[in-house]
Coordinates of C-alpha atoms in Angstrom, one line a residue:
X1 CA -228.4 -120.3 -30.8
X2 CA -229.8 -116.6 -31.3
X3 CA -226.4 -115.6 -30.3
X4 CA -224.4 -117.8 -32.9
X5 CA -226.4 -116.1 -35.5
X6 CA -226.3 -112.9 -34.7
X7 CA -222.4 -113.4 -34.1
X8 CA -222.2 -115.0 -37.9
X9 CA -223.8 -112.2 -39.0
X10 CA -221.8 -109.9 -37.7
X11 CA -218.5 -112.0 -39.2
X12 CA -220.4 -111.6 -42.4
X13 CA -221.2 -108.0 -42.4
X14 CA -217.4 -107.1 -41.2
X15 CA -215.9 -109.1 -44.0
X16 CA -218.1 -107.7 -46.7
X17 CA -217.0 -104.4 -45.4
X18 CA -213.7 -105.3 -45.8
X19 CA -214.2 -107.6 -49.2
X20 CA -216.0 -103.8 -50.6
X21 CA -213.1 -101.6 -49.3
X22 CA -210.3 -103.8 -50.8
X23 CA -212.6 -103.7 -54.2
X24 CA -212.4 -99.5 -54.1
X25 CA -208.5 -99.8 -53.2
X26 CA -207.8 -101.8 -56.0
X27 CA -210.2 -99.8 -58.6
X28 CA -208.2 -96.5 -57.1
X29 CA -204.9 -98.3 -57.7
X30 CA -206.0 -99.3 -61.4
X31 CA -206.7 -95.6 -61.8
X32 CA -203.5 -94.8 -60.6
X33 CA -201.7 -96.7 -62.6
X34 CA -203.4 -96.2 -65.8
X35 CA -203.0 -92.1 -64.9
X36 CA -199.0 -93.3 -65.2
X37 CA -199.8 -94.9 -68.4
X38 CA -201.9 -92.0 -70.3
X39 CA -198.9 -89.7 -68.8
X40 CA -195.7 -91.7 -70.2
X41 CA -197.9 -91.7 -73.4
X42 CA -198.8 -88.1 -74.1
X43 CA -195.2 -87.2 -72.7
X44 CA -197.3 -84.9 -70.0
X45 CA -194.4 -84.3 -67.7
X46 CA -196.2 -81.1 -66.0
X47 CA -198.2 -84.0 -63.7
X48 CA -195.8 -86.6 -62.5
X49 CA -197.0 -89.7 -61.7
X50 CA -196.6 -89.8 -58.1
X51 CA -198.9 -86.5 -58.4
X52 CA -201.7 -88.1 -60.4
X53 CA -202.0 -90.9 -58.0
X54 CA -201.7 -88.5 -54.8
X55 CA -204.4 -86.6 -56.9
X56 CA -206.3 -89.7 -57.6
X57 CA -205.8 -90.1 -53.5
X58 CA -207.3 -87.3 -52.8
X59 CA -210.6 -87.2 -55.1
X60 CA -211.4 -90.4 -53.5
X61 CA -210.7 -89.3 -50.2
X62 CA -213.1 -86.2 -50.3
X63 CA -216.0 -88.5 -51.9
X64 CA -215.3 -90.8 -49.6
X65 CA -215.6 -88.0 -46.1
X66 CA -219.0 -86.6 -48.0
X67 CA -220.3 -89.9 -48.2
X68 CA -219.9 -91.8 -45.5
X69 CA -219.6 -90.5 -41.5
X70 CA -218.3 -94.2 -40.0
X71 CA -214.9 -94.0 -38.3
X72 CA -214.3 -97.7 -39.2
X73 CA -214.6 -96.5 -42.3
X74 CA -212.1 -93.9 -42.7
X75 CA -209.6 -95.8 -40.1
X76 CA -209.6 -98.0 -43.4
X77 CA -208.6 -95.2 -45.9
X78 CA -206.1 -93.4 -43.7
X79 CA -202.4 -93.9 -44.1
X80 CA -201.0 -95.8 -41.3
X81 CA -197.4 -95.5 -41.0
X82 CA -197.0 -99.2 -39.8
X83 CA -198.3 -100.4 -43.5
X84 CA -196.0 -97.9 -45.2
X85 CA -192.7 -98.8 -43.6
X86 CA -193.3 -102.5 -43.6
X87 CA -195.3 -103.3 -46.4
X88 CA -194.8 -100.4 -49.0
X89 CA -191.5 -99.3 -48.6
X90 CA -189.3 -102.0 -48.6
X91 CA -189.8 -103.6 -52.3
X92 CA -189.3 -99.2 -53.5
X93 CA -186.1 -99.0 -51.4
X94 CA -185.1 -102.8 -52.3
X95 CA -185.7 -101.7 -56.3
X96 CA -183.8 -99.1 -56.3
X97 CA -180.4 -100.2 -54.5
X98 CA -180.8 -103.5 -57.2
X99 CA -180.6 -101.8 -60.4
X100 CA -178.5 -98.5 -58.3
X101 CA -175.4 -97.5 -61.1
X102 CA -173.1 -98.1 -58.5
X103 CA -170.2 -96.3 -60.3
X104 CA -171.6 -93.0 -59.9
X105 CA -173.1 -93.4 -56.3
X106 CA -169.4 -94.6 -54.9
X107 CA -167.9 -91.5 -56.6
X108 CA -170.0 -89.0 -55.4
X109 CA -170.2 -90.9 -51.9
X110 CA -168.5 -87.7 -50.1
X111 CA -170.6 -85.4 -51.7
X112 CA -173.6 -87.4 -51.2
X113 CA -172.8 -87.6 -47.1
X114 CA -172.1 -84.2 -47.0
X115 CA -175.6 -83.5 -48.4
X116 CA -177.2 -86.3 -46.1
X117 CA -175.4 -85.3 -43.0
X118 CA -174.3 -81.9 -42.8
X119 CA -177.3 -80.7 -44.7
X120 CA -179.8 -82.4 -42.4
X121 CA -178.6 -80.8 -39.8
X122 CA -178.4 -77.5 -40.9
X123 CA -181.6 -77.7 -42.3
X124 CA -183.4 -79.2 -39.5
X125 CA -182.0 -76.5 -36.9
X126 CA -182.5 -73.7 -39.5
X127 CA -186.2 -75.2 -39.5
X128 CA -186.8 -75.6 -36.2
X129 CA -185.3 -72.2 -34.4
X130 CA -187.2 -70.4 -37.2
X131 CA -190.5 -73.0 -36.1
X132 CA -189.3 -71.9 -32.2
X133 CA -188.8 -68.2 -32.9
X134 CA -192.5 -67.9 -34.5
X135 CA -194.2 -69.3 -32.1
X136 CA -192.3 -67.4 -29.4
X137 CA -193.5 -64.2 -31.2
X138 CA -197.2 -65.7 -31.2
X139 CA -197.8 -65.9 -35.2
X140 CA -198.3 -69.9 -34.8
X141 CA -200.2 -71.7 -32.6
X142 CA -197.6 -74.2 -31.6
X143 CA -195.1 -75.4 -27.7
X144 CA -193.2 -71.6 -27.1
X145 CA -191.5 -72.8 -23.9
X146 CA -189.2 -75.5 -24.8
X147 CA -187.7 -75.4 -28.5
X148 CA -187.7 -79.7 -29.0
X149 CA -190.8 -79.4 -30.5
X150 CA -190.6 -77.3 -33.1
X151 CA -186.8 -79.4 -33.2
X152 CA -189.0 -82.4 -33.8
X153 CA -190.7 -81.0 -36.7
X154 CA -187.4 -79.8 -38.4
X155 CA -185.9 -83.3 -38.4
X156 CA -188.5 -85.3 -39.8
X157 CA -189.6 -82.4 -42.5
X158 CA -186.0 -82.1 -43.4
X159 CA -185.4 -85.5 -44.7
X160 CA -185.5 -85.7 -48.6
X161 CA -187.8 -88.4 -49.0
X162 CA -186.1 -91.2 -51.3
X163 CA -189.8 -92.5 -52.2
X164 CA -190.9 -89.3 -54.0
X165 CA -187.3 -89.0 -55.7
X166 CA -187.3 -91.9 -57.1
X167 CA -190.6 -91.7 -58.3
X168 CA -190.1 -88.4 -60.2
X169 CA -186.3 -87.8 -60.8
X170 CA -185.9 -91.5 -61.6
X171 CA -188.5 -91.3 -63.9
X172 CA -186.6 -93.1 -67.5
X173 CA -188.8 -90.5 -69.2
X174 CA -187.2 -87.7 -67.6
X175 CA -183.3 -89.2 -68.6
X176 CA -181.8 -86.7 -65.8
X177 CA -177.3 -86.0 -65.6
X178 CA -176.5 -89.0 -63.8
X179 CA -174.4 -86.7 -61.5
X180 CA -177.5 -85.4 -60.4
X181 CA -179.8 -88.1 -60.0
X182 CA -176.4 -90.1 -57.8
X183 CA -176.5 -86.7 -55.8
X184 CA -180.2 -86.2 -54.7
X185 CA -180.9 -89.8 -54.5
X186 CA -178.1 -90.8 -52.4
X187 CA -178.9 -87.7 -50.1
X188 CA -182.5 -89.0 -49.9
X189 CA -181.6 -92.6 -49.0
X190 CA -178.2 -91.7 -46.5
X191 CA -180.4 -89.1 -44.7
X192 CA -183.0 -91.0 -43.8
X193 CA -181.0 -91.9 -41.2
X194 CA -180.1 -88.4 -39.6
X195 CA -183.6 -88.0 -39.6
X196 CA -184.7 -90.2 -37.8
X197 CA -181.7 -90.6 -35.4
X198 CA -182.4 -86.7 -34.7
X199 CA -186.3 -87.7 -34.3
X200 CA -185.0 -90.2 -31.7
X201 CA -183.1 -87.6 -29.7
X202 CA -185.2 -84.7 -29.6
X203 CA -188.1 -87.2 -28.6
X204 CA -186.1 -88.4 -25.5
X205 CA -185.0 -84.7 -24.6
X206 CA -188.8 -83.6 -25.2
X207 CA -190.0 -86.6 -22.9
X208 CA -187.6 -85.6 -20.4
X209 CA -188.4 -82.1 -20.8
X210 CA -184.6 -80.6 -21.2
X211 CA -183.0 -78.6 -23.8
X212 CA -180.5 -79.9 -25.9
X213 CA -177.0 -78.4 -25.0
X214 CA -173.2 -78.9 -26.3
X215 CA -172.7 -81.2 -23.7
X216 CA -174.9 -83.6 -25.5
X217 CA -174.1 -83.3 -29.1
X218 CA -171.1 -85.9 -29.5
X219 CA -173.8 -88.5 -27.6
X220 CA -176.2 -87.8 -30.9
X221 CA -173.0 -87.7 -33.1
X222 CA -172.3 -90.9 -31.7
X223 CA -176.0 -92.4 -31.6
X224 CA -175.6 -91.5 -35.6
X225 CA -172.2 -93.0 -36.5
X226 CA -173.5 -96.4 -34.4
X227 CA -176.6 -96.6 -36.4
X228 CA -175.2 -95.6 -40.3
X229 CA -172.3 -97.9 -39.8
X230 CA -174.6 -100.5 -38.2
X231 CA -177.1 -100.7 -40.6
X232 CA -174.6 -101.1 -44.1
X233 CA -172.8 -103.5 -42.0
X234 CA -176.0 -105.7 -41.6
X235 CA -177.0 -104.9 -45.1
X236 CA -173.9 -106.2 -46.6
X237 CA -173.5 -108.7 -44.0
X238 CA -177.3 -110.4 -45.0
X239 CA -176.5 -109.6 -48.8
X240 CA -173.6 -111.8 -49.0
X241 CA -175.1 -114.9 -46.8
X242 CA -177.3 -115.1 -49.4
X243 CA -175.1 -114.5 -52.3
X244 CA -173.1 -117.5 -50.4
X245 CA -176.0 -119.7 -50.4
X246 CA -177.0 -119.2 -53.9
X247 CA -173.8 -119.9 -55.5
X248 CA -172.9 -122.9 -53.2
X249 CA -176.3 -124.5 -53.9
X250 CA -178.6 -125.3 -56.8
X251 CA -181.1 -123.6 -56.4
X252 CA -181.1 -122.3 -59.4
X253 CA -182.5 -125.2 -61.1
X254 CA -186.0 -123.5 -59.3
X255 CA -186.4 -120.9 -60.4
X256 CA -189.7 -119.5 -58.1
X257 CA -188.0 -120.4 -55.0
X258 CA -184.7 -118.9 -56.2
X259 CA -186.7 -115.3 -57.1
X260 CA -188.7 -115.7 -53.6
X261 CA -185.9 -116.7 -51.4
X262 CA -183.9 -113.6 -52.8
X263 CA -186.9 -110.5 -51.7
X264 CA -187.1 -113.0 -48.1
X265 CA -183.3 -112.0 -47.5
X266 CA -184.1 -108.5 -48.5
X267 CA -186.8 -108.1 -46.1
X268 CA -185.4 -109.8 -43.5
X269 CA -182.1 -107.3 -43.1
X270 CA -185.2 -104.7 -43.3
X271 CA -186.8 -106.1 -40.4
X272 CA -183.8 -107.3 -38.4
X273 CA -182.2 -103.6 -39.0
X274 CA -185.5 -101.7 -37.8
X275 CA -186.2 -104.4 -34.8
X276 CA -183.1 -103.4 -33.5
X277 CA -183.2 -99.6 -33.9
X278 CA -181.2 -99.2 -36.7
X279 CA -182.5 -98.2 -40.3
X280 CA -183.9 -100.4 -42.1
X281 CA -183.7 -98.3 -45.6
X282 CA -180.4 -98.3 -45.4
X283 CA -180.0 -102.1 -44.2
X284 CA -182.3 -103.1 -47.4
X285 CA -180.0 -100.3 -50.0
X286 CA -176.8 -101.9 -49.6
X287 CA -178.3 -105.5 -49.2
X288 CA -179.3 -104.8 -52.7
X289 CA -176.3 -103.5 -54.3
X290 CA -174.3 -106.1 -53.0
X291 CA -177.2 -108.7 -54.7
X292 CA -176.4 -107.1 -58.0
X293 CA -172.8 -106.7 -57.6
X294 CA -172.5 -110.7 -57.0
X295 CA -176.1 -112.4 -56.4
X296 CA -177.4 -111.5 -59.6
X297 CA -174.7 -114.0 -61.5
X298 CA -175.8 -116.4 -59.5
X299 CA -179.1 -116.5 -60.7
X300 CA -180.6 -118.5 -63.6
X301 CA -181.2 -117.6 -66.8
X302 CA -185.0 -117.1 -66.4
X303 CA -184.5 -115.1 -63.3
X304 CA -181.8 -113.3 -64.5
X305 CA -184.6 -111.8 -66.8
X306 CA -187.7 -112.0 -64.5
X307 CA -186.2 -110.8 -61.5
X308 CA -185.7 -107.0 -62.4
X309 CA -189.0 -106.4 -63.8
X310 CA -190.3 -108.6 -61.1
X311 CA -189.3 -105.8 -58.6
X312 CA -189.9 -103.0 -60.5
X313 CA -193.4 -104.1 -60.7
X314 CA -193.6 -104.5 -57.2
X315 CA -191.9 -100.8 -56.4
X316 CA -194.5 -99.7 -58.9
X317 CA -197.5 -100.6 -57.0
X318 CA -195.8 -99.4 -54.0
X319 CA -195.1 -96.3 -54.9
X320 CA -198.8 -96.0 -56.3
X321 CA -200.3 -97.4 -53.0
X322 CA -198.1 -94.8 -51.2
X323 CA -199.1 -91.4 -52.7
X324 CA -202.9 -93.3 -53.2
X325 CA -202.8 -93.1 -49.2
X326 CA -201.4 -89.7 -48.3
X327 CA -203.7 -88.2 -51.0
X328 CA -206.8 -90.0 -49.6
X329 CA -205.5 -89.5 -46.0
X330 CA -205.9 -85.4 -46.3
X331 CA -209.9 -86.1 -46.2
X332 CA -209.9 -89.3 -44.0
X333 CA -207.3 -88.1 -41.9
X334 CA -209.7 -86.5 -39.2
X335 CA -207.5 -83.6 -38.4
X336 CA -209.0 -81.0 -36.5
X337 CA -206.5 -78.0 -36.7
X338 CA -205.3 -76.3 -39.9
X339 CA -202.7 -73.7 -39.4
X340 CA -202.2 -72.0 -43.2
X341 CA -200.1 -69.6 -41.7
X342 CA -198.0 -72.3 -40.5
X343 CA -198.0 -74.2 -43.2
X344 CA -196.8 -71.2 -45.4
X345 CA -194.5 -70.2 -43.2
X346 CA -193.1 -74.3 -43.1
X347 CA -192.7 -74.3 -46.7
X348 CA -190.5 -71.0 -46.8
X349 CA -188.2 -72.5 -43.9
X350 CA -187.3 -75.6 -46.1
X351 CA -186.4 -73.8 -48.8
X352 CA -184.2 -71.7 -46.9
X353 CA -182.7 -74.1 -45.0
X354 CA -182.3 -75.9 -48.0
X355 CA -180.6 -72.9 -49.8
X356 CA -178.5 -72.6 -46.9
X357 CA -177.1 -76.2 -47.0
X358 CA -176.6 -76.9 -50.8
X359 CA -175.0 -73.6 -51.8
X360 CA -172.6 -73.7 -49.3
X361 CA -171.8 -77.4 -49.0
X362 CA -171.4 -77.5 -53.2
X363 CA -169.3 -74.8 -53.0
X364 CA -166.7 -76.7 -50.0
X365 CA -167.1 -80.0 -52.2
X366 CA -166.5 -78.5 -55.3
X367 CA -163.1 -77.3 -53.6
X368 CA -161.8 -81.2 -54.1
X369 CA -164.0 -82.5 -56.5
X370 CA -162.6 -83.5 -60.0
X371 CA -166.2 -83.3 -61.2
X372 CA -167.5 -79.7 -60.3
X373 CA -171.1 -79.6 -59.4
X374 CA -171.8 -76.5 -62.0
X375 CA -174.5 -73.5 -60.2
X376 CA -177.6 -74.7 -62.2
X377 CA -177.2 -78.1 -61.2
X378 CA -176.9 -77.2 -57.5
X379 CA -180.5 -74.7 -58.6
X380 CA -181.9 -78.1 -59.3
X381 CA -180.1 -79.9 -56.5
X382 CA -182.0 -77.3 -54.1
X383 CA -185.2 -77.6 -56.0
X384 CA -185.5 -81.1 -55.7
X385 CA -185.8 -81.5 -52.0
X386 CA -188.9 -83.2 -52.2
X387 CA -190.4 -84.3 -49.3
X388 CA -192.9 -87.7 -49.0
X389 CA -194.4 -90.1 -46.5
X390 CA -191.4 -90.6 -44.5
X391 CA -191.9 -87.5 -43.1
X392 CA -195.7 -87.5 -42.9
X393 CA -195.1 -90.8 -40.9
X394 CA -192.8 -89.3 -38.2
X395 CA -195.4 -86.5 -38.3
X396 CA -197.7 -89.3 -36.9
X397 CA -195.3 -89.9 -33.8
X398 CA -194.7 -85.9 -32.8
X399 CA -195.6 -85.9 -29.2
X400 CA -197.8 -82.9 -27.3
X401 CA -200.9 -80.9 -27.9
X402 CA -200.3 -79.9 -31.2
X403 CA -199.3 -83.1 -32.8
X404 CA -202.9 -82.0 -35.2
X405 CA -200.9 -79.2 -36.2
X406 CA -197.9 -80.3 -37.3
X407 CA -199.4 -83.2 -39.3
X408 CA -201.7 -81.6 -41.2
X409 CA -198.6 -78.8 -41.5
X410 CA -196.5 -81.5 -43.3
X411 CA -198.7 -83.3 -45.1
X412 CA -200.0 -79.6 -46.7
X413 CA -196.2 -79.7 -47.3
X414 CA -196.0 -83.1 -49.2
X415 CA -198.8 -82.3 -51.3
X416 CA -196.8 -79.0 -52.4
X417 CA -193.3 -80.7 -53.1
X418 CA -195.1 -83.3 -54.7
X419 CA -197.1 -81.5 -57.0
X420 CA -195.4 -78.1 -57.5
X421 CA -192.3 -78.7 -57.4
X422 CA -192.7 -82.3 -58.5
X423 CA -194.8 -81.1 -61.6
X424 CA -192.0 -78.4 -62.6
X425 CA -188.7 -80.8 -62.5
X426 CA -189.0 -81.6 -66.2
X427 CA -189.0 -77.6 -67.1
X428 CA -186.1 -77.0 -64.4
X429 CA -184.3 -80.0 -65.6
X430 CA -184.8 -79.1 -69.7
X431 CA -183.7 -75.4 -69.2
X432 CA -180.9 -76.2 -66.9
X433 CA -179.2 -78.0 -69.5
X434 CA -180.0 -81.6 -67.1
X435 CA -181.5 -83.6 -69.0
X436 CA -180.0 -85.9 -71.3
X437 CA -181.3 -86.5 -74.8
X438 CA -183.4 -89.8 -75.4
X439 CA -180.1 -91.1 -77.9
X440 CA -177.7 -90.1 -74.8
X441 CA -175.6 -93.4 -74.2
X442 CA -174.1 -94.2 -70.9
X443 CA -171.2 -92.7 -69.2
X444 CA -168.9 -96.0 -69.2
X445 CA -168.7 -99.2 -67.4
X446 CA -169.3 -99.3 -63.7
X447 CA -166.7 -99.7 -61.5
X448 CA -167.9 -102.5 -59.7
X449 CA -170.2 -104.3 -62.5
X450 CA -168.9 -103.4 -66.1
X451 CA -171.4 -102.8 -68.6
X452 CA -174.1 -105.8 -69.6
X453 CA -176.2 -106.6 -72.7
X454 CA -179.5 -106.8 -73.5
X455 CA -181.0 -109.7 -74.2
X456 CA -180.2 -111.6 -77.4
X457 CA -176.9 -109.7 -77.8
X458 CA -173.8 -111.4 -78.0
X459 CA -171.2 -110.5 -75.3
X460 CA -168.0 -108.7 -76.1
X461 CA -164.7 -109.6 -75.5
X462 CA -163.1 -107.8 -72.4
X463 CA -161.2 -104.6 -73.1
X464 CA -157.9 -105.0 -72.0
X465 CA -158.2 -101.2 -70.3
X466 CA -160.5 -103.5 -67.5
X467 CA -157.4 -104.8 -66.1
X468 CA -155.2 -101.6 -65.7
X469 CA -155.2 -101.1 -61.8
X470 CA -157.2 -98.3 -60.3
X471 CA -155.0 -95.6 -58.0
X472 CA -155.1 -96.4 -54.1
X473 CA -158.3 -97.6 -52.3
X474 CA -159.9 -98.8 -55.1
X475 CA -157.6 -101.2 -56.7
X476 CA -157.1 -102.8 -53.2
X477 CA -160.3 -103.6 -53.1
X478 CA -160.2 -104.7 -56.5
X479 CA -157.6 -107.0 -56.4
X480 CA -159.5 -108.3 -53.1
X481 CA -162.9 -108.4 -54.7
X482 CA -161.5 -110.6 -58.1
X483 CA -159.3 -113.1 -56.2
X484 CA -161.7 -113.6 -52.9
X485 CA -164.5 -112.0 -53.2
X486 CA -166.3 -113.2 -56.5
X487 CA -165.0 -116.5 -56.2
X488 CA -166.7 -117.1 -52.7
X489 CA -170.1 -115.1 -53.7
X490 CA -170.3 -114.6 -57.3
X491 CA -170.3 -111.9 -60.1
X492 CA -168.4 -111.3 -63.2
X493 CA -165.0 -112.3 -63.4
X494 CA -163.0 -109.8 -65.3
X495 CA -159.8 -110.9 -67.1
X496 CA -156.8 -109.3 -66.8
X497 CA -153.0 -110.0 -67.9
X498 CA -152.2 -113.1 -65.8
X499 CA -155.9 -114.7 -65.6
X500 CA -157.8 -116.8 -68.2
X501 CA -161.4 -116.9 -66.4
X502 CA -163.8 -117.0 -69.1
X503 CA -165.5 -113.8 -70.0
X504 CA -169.7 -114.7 -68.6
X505 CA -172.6 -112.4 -68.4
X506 CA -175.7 -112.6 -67.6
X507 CA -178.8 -111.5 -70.3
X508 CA -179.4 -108.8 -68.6
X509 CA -177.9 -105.9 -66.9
X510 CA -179.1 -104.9 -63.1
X511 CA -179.7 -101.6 -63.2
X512 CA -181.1 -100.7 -66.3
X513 CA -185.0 -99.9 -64.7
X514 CA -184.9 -97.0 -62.6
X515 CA -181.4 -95.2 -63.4
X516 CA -181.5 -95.7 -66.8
X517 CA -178.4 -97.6 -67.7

């Protein structure tokens, strides 16, 4: 009987600690997000969101370390890397491939995977020797025998970090050149992937303890090709099943199911993508631009204009819960070994291996481009090479000794991209000439998904210019997407010369959150 009691009491006192840590998490969170509110109202661009609530993070972090000395405590404030990819990063990730402008990602899709590819690479081994070549010279305190550490550390710190870019450059407020918000935002979503392919192999070479040679660069080549192709094929692949489903059935006429079942088929190509070693970001970004590009017809009127804000609410507190974290997890983290030297030195590597990729890869693209990128764009382009918690959560898998080190290292790192360079964007971006005005109207209908209206507006009449056909790859997939495509999954039909399908659009435009279409 004793025992019971004491047993139940125990039960009691554990969920009362957790009831009263939930309580401060969502108090934080409100602070957070009314920190976003007072900012979008006094037009205080100097402190980006994302860097209130990282400072808001870490306030309550360093309060919470001077009060309290329990481990179960700050376990329960610390950023866990598990509850950031499957929790908090899918509906950001999710958000922002629904309302993507899809016209000016697919144009500047060679740019954007030079950027993602070539520049990761050059970046992470411009990084890493320079990590290597320090330590060999004894200025940091980090593995001087075998270079796959410091190797490591460039891959997962030279990832762009698509969370932090969309959080600041996609900022409506900020109205950035679409050709430079399509540029850094597809380079932060494509090279998540290099990242953490790269991660992969220098962690099996580092396990093994060899060096990587020639010999074995077409295996990681390959390892890469296998797991970009891979995951859009599984993205696409689960985004039409349920594009298939939804315009075969009626569920339409419910409305709550019809919203729920669409994030389930989003989350699920997450999950399936990283269950089997692929990525899952890249899985869930072209599952959602497939859901606009047909789904999103399918859909009925009320979720048509619930669904957007529906996701953009949920990226919101997301994004909020994620910088909340890594600010808080600076004082609750528990590290033991700061290196400023290091972490100085870090910071100057990724700018130079960031000036060594842009410059140089604008200036071969530019070479076939139409569309030049101009010199103070590419300025911006290497300015905004913001790094977030992807990279502070492969910081929590680095292997060795000095795992401490490199942790603290990045996350010193995040906090400084975040709120530097984060906090000086809207300067960079005004005297650059990249940011549009506020009356700035879009750049013309998307290629895949022509302009919608707002709600209450009437639609227009197709422009016969929509039925002109596009040179080469495009109109093929054109003429494939209007005669097979849309009839088997939905979207618009557009008329053209020999069709009479009824012009129909939905109230609302996907897209017009985050990009601002």
């Amino acid at each position: 009987m004793w025992a019971m009691r004491r047993r139940l009491d125990e039960d009691d006192g554990t969920h009362e600690f957790h009831a009263l840590n939930t309580l401060l998490l969502v108090v934080v969170l409100g602070l957070c997000l009314l920190s976003a509110y007072l900012i979008k109202k006094y037009r205080f661009y100097f402190m980006p969101e994302s860097s209130a609530a990282l400072c808001v993070g870490l306030v309550v972090g360093g309060i919470a370390r001077l009060i309290t000395h329990s481990d179960e405590e700050l376990d329960f404030l610390s950023f866990s890397p598990e509850l950031f990819f499957f929790l908090l990063l899918p509906p950001i990730i999710f958000e922002a491939g629904y309302t993507l402008r899809r016209k000016n990602f697919f144009r500047n899709l060679g740019t954007i995977t030079m950027y993602a590819v070539v520049g990761t690479l050059i970046s992470t081994f411009v990084v890493g020797y320079f990590t290597y070549a320090c330590a060999r010279a004894g200025i940091v305190d980090v593995d001087a025998t075998n270079p796959m550490e410091a190797l490591l550390f460039g891959a997962l710190i030279s990832a762009v970090d698509p969370v932090a870019t969309l959080s600041i450059m996609g900022s409506p407020e900020l109205n950035c050149d679409p050709l430079l918000y399509s540029l850094v935002f597809g380079e932060s979503v494509l090279n998540d992937a290099v990242a953490i392919v790269l991660f992969r192999t220098f962690y099996n070479y580092y396990e093994e303890g060899a060096e990587l040679d020639q010999s074995k660069i077409p295996v990681a080549l390959f390892e890469f090709l296998f797991v970009t192709i891979g995951s859009i094929l599984m993205g696409v692949a689960t985004g039409l099943i349920c594009s298939y489903l939804f315009r075969h059935t009626r569920i339409r006429d419910y409305p709550k199911y019809e919203i729920s079942l669409l994030f389930l088929f989003a989350y699920g190509a997450y999950a399936l993508a990283e269950s089997i070693e692929l990525s899952g970001i890249m899985a869930l970004f072209f599952c959602g631009i497939v859901l606009a590009h047909y789904n999103s017809y399918n859909l009925s009127k009320t979720s048509q204009t619930t669904a957007e804000e529906i996701f953009a609410a949920l990226s919101t507190v997301a994004e909020s819960f994620v910088f909340m974290y890594m600010g808080m997890g600076f004082f609750t983290g528990r590290f033991k070994t700061w290196d400023h030297t290091f972490v100085v030195l870090a910071i100057v590597f990724c700018l130079l291996g960031r000036i060594l990729n842009v410059f140089p890869l604008s200036f071969m693209c530019n070479l076939v481009r139409k569309q030049k990128i101009p010199w103070k764009m590419q300025v911006v382009i290497w300015f905004a090479g913001l790094r977030g918690a992807i990279a502070f959560a492969l910081s929590q898998n680095m292997p060795g000794p000095h795992k401490d080190v490199y942790e603290t290292t990045t996350l010193s790192i995040v906090i400084f991209t975040t709120v530097v360079c984060g906090g000086l964007t809207e300067p960079m971006l005004r005297h650059a000439g990249m940011k549009r005005g506020t009356d700035a109207v879009s750049d013309g209908d998307d290629d895949l998904h022509t302009e919608l209206l707002e709600v209450g507006q009437e639609a227009p009449q197709p422009q016969r210019r929509l039925s002109i056909p596009a040179p080469g790859l495009h109109a093929a997939f054109r003429e494939l997407d209007q005669r097979y495509l849309k009839p088997l999954f939905g979207g618009q039909m557009m008329p053209g010369p020999d069709t009479s399908v009824p012009h129909r659009a939905p109230l609302r435009r996907p897209g017009a959150g985050v990009n601002g279409d």
